[in-house]
């Protein structure tokens, strides 16, 4: 009798999907969730989202949209009403000058970044990316076939980025420079002067700048600033914004880009073959957010400043932890390298893993953001929760 051995079929996935990794932040969220499902009380400093509820007037607009049957397809890049609201809000807050044809509404800021990079970056192109970087930039660039030229920054200089530092990385293949101020994960904020110098340099060299403004309203350092106010340099600039953090709307998925019309129409073409329009109901909510009272934005900002000071003081009080004062967003990026070599811990991911499994505090290890000595601690939570987590961290680190 002959035995037939069936070979396991080899799953051959595409080269482009094999070039990228799952988001490091989502991995932590999932692991913390698994512990919670086992009934474990986890203090969550891992999530990258506001703890505030979405403001009531925004929720009301979504409910009215459903009741009014605004539940059908819209134009791919968003309704005219929404696109006008995006450009108007940006013009009022940042002195920019865009038309409806120069904006697109996407399914979150990440989607806007994804679309823009697929449209601008080709195989072999280089993209300058300052370190530490938000996890998705690198993988989105790789998915497009591009290579990241990583710009190392110095923690002792508050992760400062200057045009001079960027200039040293430029090559004939450089296509794009990515800026993200305030920065996720470090909370570092670039001065308007430094940002303007980078834009001027890029303009001189014919290089694109993508400015990710997802945290632009959460700037605690200096005046609210967008490179879009440098109107003479718009030609090679893509501004990405999001309602996720500004209005505490992470789950609604609404982001946008502002860019020259040909780039926007290419992004629309891609969007027309993937997601189509962002959810119609969410678009109505977004109009309410952008056109309605903005007090909620400053109220949340004021609250984050208090939480930041609280968590930074708490972290600095833990022997061995070093922590710069973040100037924006809602993350601290403490240096925990003093603990390497203790209890077999050799890296930030080992420390974050042990901290989660043994002390039940979720943080994100720095490796996902391109640095080896840090963990990201999100302080978008209550003071009481910060205290609970800090106490657990203090005890855990003391016993390593
Ligand atoms: C720097 C940065 N850019 C973009 C995003 C995307 O946010 P969303 O897709 O929710 O708009 C995030 C989310 O964490 C972020 O931190």
Tab-separated table of C-alpha atoms and ligand atoms in Angstrom:
chain	number	residue	atom	x	y	z
A	1	UNK	CA	0.000	0.000	0.000
A	2	UNK	CA	1.380	3.396	-0.859
A	3	UNK	CA	1.000	6.194	1.629
A	4	UNK	CA	0.292	9.517	0.078
A	5	UNK	CA	1.961	12.308	2.004
A	6	UNK	CA	0.255	15.546	1.302
A	7	UNK	CA	2.658	18.436	1.219
A	8	UNK	CA	1.518	21.457	3.190
A	9	UNK	CA	0.898	24.141	0.585
A	10	UNK	CA	3.487	26.916	0.865
A	11	UNK	CA	1.771	30.223	1.354
A	12	UNK	CA	3.483	32.600	-1.011
A	13	UNK	CA	2.643	36.123	-0.004
A	14	UNK	CA	3.768	39.180	-1.902
A	15	UNK	CA	7.137	40.728	-1.536
A	16	UNK	CA	5.587	44.020	-0.488
A	17	UNK	CA	3.594	42.539	2.397
A	18	UNK	CA	6.666	40.682	3.608
A	19	UNK	CA	8.591	43.967	3.717
A	20	UNK	CA	6.488	45.352	6.576
A	21	UNK	CA	5.786	44.448	10.204
A	22	UNK	CA	2.638	44.722	12.278
A	23	UNK	CA	2.338	47.976	14.238
A	24	UNK	CA	4.304	47.684	17.517
A	25	UNK	CA	1.780	49.789	19.398
A	26	UNK	CA	-1.148	47.622	18.348
A	27	UNK	CA	0.820	44.539	19.468
A	28	UNK	CA	0.980	45.924	23.027
A	29	UNK	CA	-2.699	46.829	22.999
A	30	UNK	CA	-3.479	43.225	22.008
A	31	UNK	CA	-1.275	41.678	24.684
A	32	UNK	CA	-2.743	43.919	27.389
A	33	UNK	CA	-6.219	42.997	26.138
A	34	UNK	CA	-5.440	39.278	26.478
A	35	UNK	CA	-4.401	39.793	30.117
A	36	UNK	CA	-7.582	41.759	30.786
A	37	UNK	CA	-9.659	38.948	29.318
A	38	UNK	CA	-8.067	36.664	31.925
A	39	UNK	CA	-9.441	39.026	34.573
A	40	UNK	CA	-6.111	40.763	35.260
A	41	UNK	CA	-6.237	44.426	36.199
A	42	UNK	CA	-3.856	46.115	33.752
A	43	UNK	CA	-2.840	49.769	34.034
A	44	UNK	CA	-2.721	50.901	30.447
A	45	UNK	CA	0.001	53.381	29.510
A	46	UNK	CA	0.272	51.781	26.085
A	47	UNK	CA	-2.638	53.167	24.131
A	48	UNK	CA	-2.051	56.116	21.864
A	49	UNK	CA	-5.413	57.738	22.343
A	50	UNK	CA	-7.153	60.389	24.405
A	51	UNK	CA	-9.110	59.222	27.443
A	52	UNK	CA	-11.767	61.909	27.030
A	53	UNK	CA	-15.138	61.081	25.498
A	54	UNK	CA	-15.852	62.624	22.104
A	55	UNK	CA	-17.538	66.013	22.750
A	56	UNK	CA	-21.332	65.861	22.815
A	57	UNK	CA	-22.015	68.237	19.904
A	58	UNK	CA	-19.920	65.986	17.642
A	59	UNK	CA	-21.798	62.874	18.706
A	60	UNK	CA	-25.114	64.701	18.198
A	61	UNK	CA	-24.164	65.562	14.621
A	62	UNK	CA	-23.491	61.875	13.879
A	63	UNK	CA	-26.829	60.841	15.377
A	64	UNK	CA	-28.603	63.529	13.332
A	65	UNK	CA	-26.834	62.225	10.214
A	66	UNK	CA	-28.192	58.738	10.828
A	67	UNK	CA	-31.693	60.020	11.574
A	68	UNK	CA	-31.549	62.179	8.461
A	69	UNK	CA	-30.529	59.175	6.331
A	70	UNK	CA	-27.157	60.629	5.440
A	71	UNK	CA	-26.011	57.061	5.059
A	72	UNK	CA	-25.036	56.655	1.424
A	73	UNK	CA	-21.807	56.898	-0.558
A	74	UNK	CA	-20.350	60.379	-0.823
A	75	UNK	CA	-17.680	61.636	-3.187
A	76	UNK	CA	-14.494	59.644	-2.668
A	77	UNK	CA	-12.457	62.419	-1.060
A	78	UNK	CA	-15.258	63.609	1.209
A	79	UNK	CA	-18.224	65.935	0.799
A	80	UNK	CA	-17.673	69.494	-0.399
A	81	UNK	CA	-19.025	70.632	2.971
A	82	UNK	CA	-16.344	68.660	4.837
A	83	UNK	CA	-13.504	69.644	2.547
A	84	UNK	CA	-14.470	73.296	2.874
A	85	UNK	CA	-14.582	72.887	6.659
A	86	UNK	CA	-11.087	71.357	6.659
A	87	UNK	CA	-9.500	74.157	4.637
A	88	UNK	CA	-11.385	76.823	6.577
A	89	UNK	CA	-10.361	75.496	9.993
A	90	UNK	CA	-6.748	75.217	8.859
A	91	UNK	CA	-6.740	78.719	7.379
A	92	UNK	CA	-8.176	80.222	10.573
A	93	UNK	CA	-5.875	78.335	12.943
A	94	UNK	CA	-2.659	78.328	10.913
A	95	UNK	CA	-2.912	81.026	8.267
A	96	UNK	CA	-2.786	78.508	5.417
A	97	UNK	CA	-4.306	79.011	2.006
A	98	UNK	CA	-5.823	75.892	0.418
A	99	UNK	CA	-8.797	75.329	-1.855
A	100	UNK	CA	-11.307	72.487	-1.804
A	101	UNK	CA	-9.394	70.753	-4.626
A	102	UNK	CA	-6.299	70.745	-2.460
A	103	UNK	CA	-7.712	68.623	0.331
A	104	UNK	CA	-8.934	65.068	0.799
A	105	UNK	CA	-10.735	63.431	3.720
A	106	UNK	CA	-9.425	59.947	4.506
A	107	UNK	CA	-10.183	57.136	6.928
A	108	UNK	CA	-7.860	58.554	9.624
A	109	UNK	CA	-4.564	60.395	9.447
A	110	UNK	CA	-2.753	57.094	8.946
A	111	UNK	CA	-4.745	56.497	5.799
A	112	UNK	CA	-3.883	59.985	4.540
A	113	UNK	CA	-0.181	59.254	5.179
A	114	UNK	CA	-0.460	55.882	3.477
A	115	UNK	CA	-2.124	57.375	0.401
A	116	UNK	CA	0.314	60.274	0.165
A	117	UNK	CA	3.380	58.042	0.445
A	118	UNK	CA	2.081	55.582	-2.136
A	119	UNK	CA	1.583	58.512	-4.477
A	120	UNK	CA	4.950	60.216	-3.876
A	121	UNK	CA	7.494	57.516	-3.067
A	122	UNK	CA	8.684	55.078	-5.689
A	123	UNK	CA	11.012	52.058	-5.635
A	124	UNK	CA	14.508	53.146	-4.618
A	125	UNK	CA	13.464	56.602	-3.403
A	126	UNK	CA	14.821	57.725	-0.045
A	127	UNK	CA	12.796	59.276	2.731
A	128	UNK	CA	14.429	61.163	5.601
A	129	UNK	CA	12.862	60.056	8.862
A	130	UNK	CA	13.920	61.502	12.223
A	131	UNK	CA	14.379	59.045	15.108
A	132	UNK	CA	12.456	58.323	17.254
A	133	UNK	CA	9.666	58.007	14.704
A	134	UNK	CA	6.023	57.052	14.845
A	135	UNK	CA	5.914	53.326	14.084
A	136	UNK	CA	3.962	53.386	10.857
A	137	UNK	CA	6.079	55.809	8.815
A	138	UNK	CA	8.866	53.315	8.222
A	139	UNK	CA	6.611	50.468	7.180
A	140	UNK	CA	4.445	52.621	4.948
A	141	UNK	CA	7.571	53.871	3.151
A	142	UNK	CA	8.839	50.295	2.786
A	143	UNK	CA	5.500	49.140	1.453
A	144	UNK	CA	5.855	51.760	-1.277
A	145	UNK	CA	9.325	50.371	-2.084
A	146	UNK	CA	11.225	53.309	-0.599
A	147	UNK	CA	14.149	53.306	1.842
A	148	UNK	CA	14.257	55.324	5.036
A	149	UNK	CA	17.343	57.396	5.779
A	150	UNK	CA	17.142	57.560	9.566
A	151	UNK	CA	18.113	60.836	11.206
A	152	UNK	CA	19.544	60.111	14.651
A	153	UNK	CA	18.747	62.737	17.288
A	154	UNK	CA	20.200	63.390	20.708
A	155	UNK	CA	18.112	62.838	23.797
A	156	UNK	CA	20.280	65.233	25.828
A	157	UNK	CA	19.262	67.931	23.305
A	158	UNK	CA	15.554	67.071	23.604
A	159	UNK	CA	15.625	65.108	20.334
A	160	UNK	CA	16.261	68.356	18.419
A	161	UNK	CA	16.078	68.311	14.604
A	162	UNK	CA	17.692	70.986	12.446
A	163	UNK	CA	17.954	71.652	8.735
A	164	UNK	CA	21.728	71.140	8.986
A	165	UNK	CA	21.262	67.640	10.404
A	166	UNK	CA	18.838	66.776	7.620
A	167	UNK	CA	21.069	68.238	4.913
A	168	UNK	CA	23.812	65.743	5.746
A	169	UNK	CA	21.477	62.877	4.877
A	170	UNK	CA	20.290	64.174	1.512
A	171	UNK	CA	21.310	62.264	-1.606
A	172	UNK	CA	20.189	62.512	-5.232
A	173	UNK	CA	17.635	59.806	-4.359
A	174	UNK	CA	15.989	61.757	-1.516
A	175	UNK	CA	12.348	62.264	-2.372
A	176	UNK	CA	10.706	63.193	0.909
A	177	UNK	CA	11.416	64.500	4.405
A	178	UNK	CA	8.957	63.541	7.124
A	179	UNK	CA	8.375	65.896	10.050
A	180	UNK	CA	6.157	65.095	13.005
A	181	UNK	CA	5.922	67.886	15.540
A	182	UNK	CA	4.789	67.381	18.280
A	183	UNK	CA	6.346	63.968	17.961
A	184	UNK	CA	4.936	60.595	18.825
A	185	UNK	CA	6.704	59.027	20.803
A	186	UNK	CA	9.092	61.615	22.297
A	187	UNK	CA	6.712	64.562	22.662
A	188	UNK	CA	9.483	66.741	21.169
A	189	UNK	CA	8.369	69.929	19.451
A	190	UNK	CA	10.296	71.645	16.671
A	191	UNK	CA	10.500	75.424	16.799
A	192	UNK	CA	8.726	77.283	13.964
A	193	UNK	CA	12.170	78.550	12.916
A	194	UNK	CA	13.660	75.048	12.597
A	195	UNK	CA	10.624	73.802	10.693
A	196	UNK	CA	10.815	76.761	8.326
A	197	UNK	CA	14.508	76.118	7.695
A	198	UNK	CA	13.793	72.500	6.791
A	199	UNK	CA	11.054	73.576	4.392
A	200	UNK	CA	13.381	76.117	2.731
A	201	UNK	CA	16.120	73.523	2.362
A	202	UNK	CA	13.709	71.018	0.847
A	203	UNK	CA	12.373	73.633	-1.534
A	204	UNK	CA	15.879	74.528	-2.741
A	205	UNK	CA	16.605	70.850	-3.417
A	206	UNK	CA	13.241	69.994	-4.988
A	207	UNK	CA	12.398	67.565	-2.177
A	208	UNK	CA	8.926	67.008	-0.720
A	209	UNK	CA	8.108	67.647	2.937
A	210	UNK	CA	5.354	65.775	4.700
A	211	UNK	CA	4.351	67.419	7.946
A	212	UNK	CA	2.310	65.155	10.182
A	213	UNK	CA	0.199	67.501	12.294
A	214	UNK	CA	-1.806	64.910	14.191
A	215	UNK	CA	-0.760	66.502	17.515
A	216	UNK	CA	-0.477	70.093	16.317
A	217	UNK	CA	-3.118	71.322	18.772
A	218	UNK	CA	-1.277	69.620	21.639
A	219	UNK	CA	1.789	71.849	21.528
A	220	UNK	CA	2.741	73.078	25.023
A	221	UNK	CA	6.009	74.728	24.053
A	222	UNK	CA	5.427	77.560	21.679
A	223	UNK	CA	2.813	79.106	19.458
A	224	UNK	CA	0.724	76.758	17.393
A	225	UNK	CA	2.493	76.525	14.064
A	226	UNK	CA	2.049	74.800	10.724
A	227	UNK	CA	4.529	74.887	7.848
A	228	UNK	CA	1.476	75.508	5.673
A	229	UNK	CA	1.693	79.147	6.781
A	230	UNK	CA	4.812	79.341	4.563
A	231	UNK	CA	2.577	79.778	1.569
A	232	UNK	CA	5.380	80.300	-0.949
A	233	UNK	CA	6.622	76.755	-0.351
A	234	UNK	CA	3.328	74.898	-0.819
A	235	UNK	CA	4.423	73.415	-4.115
A	236	UNK	CA	6.157	70.402	-2.529
A	237	UNK	CA	4.394	70.162	0.788
A	238	UNK	CA	1.897	67.646	2.138
A	239	UNK	CA	0.165	68.466	5.411
A	240	UNK	CA	-1.491	65.565	7.197
A	241	UNK	CA	-4.049	66.216	9.915
A	242	UNK	CA	-6.390	64.115	11.977
A	243	UNK	CA	-9.447	64.583	14.137
A	244	UNK	CA	-8.416	61.578	16.248
A	245	UNK	CA	-6.412	63.351	18.928
A	246	UNK	CA	-7.653	66.920	18.534
A	247	UNK	CA	-11.307	66.066	19.186
A	248	UNK	CA	-10.846	62.704	20.898
A	249	UNK	CA	-12.242	60.825	17.913
A	250	UNK	CA	-9.789	57.955	17.393
A	251	UNK	CA	-12.454	55.358	16.684
A	252	UNK	CA	-14.347	57.502	14.189
A	253	UNK	CA	-11.486	57.399	11.670
A	254	UNK	CA	-11.261	60.788	10.062
A	255	UNK	CA	-8.062	62.391	8.844
A	256	UNK	CA	-7.095	64.585	5.940
A	257	UNK	CA	-4.318	65.860	3.745
A	258	UNK	CA	-3.669	69.284	2.263
A	259	UNK	CA	-1.423	69.259	-0.789
A	260	UNK	CA	-1.134	70.492	-4.385
A	261	UNK	CA	-4.200	69.479	-6.437
A	262	UNK	CA	-2.389	66.870	-8.613
A	263	UNK	CA	-1.214	65.026	-5.484
A	264	UNK	CA	-4.685	65.162	-3.987
A	265	UNK	CA	-6.262	63.837	-7.159
A	266	UNK	CA	-3.736	60.957	-7.284
A	267	UNK	CA	-4.554	60.166	-3.646
A	268	UNK	CA	-8.225	60.211	-4.555
A	269	UNK	CA	-7.593	57.802	-7.390
A	270	UNK	CA	-5.942	55.374	-4.955
A	271	UNK	CA	-8.722	55.873	-2.410
A	272	UNK	CA	-11.334	55.249	-5.108
A	273	UNK	CA	-9.803	51.801	-5.605
A	274	UNK	CA	-9.543	50.953	-1.920
A	275	UNK	CA	-11.742	52.394	0.836
A	276	UNK	CA	-13.815	54.892	-1.194
A	277	UNK	CA	-15.169	57.700	0.989
A	278	UNK	CA	-14.768	57.900	4.782
A	279	UNK	CA	-18.043	56.927	6.500
A	280	UNK	CA	-20.776	59.409	5.598
A	281	UNK	CA	-21.991	59.751	9.203
A	282	UNK	CA	-18.468	60.456	10.433
A	283	UNK	CA	-18.107	63.166	7.816
A	284	UNK	CA	-21.091	65.010	9.318
A	285	UNK	CA	-19.573	64.617	12.779
A	286	UNK	CA	-16.274	65.956	11.446
A	287	UNK	CA	-17.979	69.049	10.043
A	288	UNK	CA	-19.494	69.664	13.486
A	289	UNK	CA	-16.058	69.227	15.078
A	290	UNK	CA	-14.294	71.592	12.689
A	291	UNK	CA	-16.999	74.258	12.519
A	292	UNK	CA	-18.321	74.017	16.079
A	293	UNK	CA	-16.981	75.499	19.313
A	294	UNK	CA	-13.248	74.888	19.789
A	295	UNK	CA	-13.267	75.250	23.573
A	296	UNK	CA	-13.120	71.452	23.937
A	297	UNK	CA	-9.710	71.482	22.224
A	298	UNK	CA	-8.182	73.978	24.663
A	299	UNK	CA	-9.826	72.277	27.649
A	300	UNK	CA	-8.253	68.939	26.740
A	301	UNK	CA	-4.902	70.605	26.107
A	302	UNK	CA	-4.941	72.235	29.558
A	303	UNK	CA	-5.718	68.868	31.129
A	304	UNK	CA	-2.852	67.143	29.265
A	305	UNK	CA	-0.366	69.717	30.570
A	306	UNK	CA	-1.345	68.869	34.157
A	307	UNK	CA	-1.124	65.140	33.453
A	308	UNK	CA	2.254	65.543	31.763
A	309	UNK	CA	3.725	67.375	34.746
A	310	UNK	CA	2.301	64.771	37.079
A	311	UNK	CA	3.703	61.780	35.216
A	312	UNK	CA	7.100	63.343	34.519
A	313	UNK	CA	7.539	64.168	38.221
A	314	UNK	CA	6.474	60.645	39.110
A	315	UNK	CA	8.856	59.024	36.639
A	316	UNK	CA	11.783	61.232	37.610
A	317	UNK	CA	11.236	60.192	41.231
A	318	UNK	CA	11.932	56.540	40.321
A	319	UNK	CA	15.637	55.821	40.858
A	320	UNK	CA	17.304	54.911	37.563
A	321	UNK	CA	14.636	56.427	35.278
A	322	UNK	CA	15.637	59.453	33.200
A	323	UNK	CA	12.913	61.488	31.520
A	324	UNK	CA	13.005	64.554	29.275
A	325	UNK	CA	10.113	66.995	29.577
A	326	UNK	CA	7.906	66.393	26.536
A	327	UNK	CA	6.643	69.613	24.941
A	328	UNK	CA	3.629	68.198	23.159
A	329	UNK	CA	1.365	65.217	22.391
A	330	UNK	CA	0.511	62.948	25.351
A	331	UNK	CA	3.524	60.678	25.714
A	332	UNK	CA	6.653	60.587	27.840
A	333	UNK	CA	9.660	58.687	26.592
A	334	UNK	CA	11.682	57.720	29.652
A	335	UNK	CA	15.157	56.244	29.308
A	336	UNK	CA	15.254	52.948	31.177
A	337	UNK	CA	18.686	51.721	30.057
A	338	UNK	CA	19.959	51.851	33.674
A	339	UNK	CA	18.042	48.609	34.245
A	340	UNK	CA	19.734	46.656	31.472
A	341	UNK	CA	21.758	43.795	32.865
A	342	UNK	CA	19.450	43.390	35.887
A	343	UNK	CA	17.279	40.257	36.183
A	344	UNK	CA	18.412	39.197	32.734
A	345	UNK	CA	16.859	42.223	31.022
A	346	UNK	CA	18.871	43.301	27.997
A	347	UNK	CA	16.484	45.504	26.045
A	348	UNK	CA	13.531	47.864	26.226
A	349	UNK	CA	11.211	45.176	24.829
A	350	UNK	CA	12.292	42.713	27.495
A	351	UNK	CA	11.715	45.327	30.168
A	352	UNK	CA	8.311	46.347	28.767
A	353	UNK	CA	7.311	42.665	28.420
A	354	UNK	CA	8.266	41.875	32.022
A	355	UNK	CA	6.591	45.074	33.248
A	356	UNK	CA	3.368	44.032	31.541
A	357	UNK	CA	3.392	40.376	32.558
A	358	UNK	CA	4.654	40.831	36.130
A	359	UNK	CA	3.541	44.307	37.223
A	360	UNK	CA	0.588	44.585	34.838
A	361	UNK	CA	1.537	47.968	33.413
A	362	UNK	CA	1.331	48.308	29.629
A	363	UNK	CA	3.921	50.535	27.917
A	364	UNK	CA	5.408	50.420	24.422
A	365	UNK	CA	9.088	49.480	24.009
A	366	UNK	CA	11.254	51.960	22.129
A	367	UNK	CA	12.457	49.490	19.485
A	368	UNK	CA	9.266	50.051	17.486
A	369	UNK	CA	10.121	53.763	17.378
A	370	UNK	CA	13.761	53.215	16.457
A	371	UNK	CA	15.509	53.618	19.827
A	372	UNK	CA	16.771	50.934	22.179
A	373	UNK	CA	16.879	52.675	25.575
A	374	UNK	CA	13.303	53.875	26.054
A	375	UNK	CA	9.737	52.907	26.702
A	376	UNK	CA	6.769	55.052	25.714
A	377	UNK	CA	4.376	55.933	28.508
A	378	UNK	CA	1.092	57.469	27.451
A	379	UNK	CA	-0.368	59.847	30.024
A	380	UNK	CA	-3.766	60.174	28.389
A	381	UNK	CA	-5.495	58.801	31.442
A	382	UNK	CA	-6.627	59.999	34.865
A	383	UNK	CA	-4.239	61.161	37.609
A	384	UNK	CA	-5.442	58.271	39.775
A	385	UNK	CA	-4.567	55.773	37.042
A	386	UNK	CA	-1.170	57.436	36.543
A	387	UNK	CA	-0.488	57.061	40.257
A	388	UNK	CA	-1.481	53.399	40.250
A	389	UNK	CA	0.794	52.678	37.298
A	390	UNK	CA	3.698	54.727	38.644
A	391	UNK	CA	3.536	52.908	41.967
A	392	UNK	CA	3.591	49.531	40.214
A	393	UNK	CA	6.525	50.654	38.065
A	394	UNK	CA	8.423	51.954	41.073
A	395	UNK	CA	8.051	48.654	42.951
A	396	UNK	CA	8.816	46.533	39.895
A	397	UNK	CA	11.952	48.467	38.949
A	398	UNK	CA	13.202	48.568	42.562
A	399	UNK	CA	13.168	44.766	42.673
A	400	UNK	CA	14.989	44.111	39.424
B	1	LIG	C1	2.259	60.702	14.647
B	1	LIG	C2	0.974	60.085	14.260
B	1	LIG	N1	0.534	60.259	13.008
B	1	LIG	C3	-0.609	59.729	12.591
B	1	LIG	C4	-1.392	58.978	13.441
B	1	LIG	C5	-2.651	58.407	12.884
B	1	LIG	O1	-3.777	58.688	13.613
B	1	LIG	P1	-5.204	58.429	12.997
B	1	LIG	O2	-5.077	57.451	11.895
B	1	LIG	O3	-6.025	57.922	14.139
B	1	LIG	O4	-5.681	59.747	12.489
B	1	LIG	C6	-0.973	58.743	14.739
B	1	LIG	C7	-1.743	57.890	15.634
B	1	LIG	O5	-1.336	57.472	16.683
B	1	LIG	C8	0.232	59.327	15.166
B	1	LIG	O6	0.680	59.148	16.413
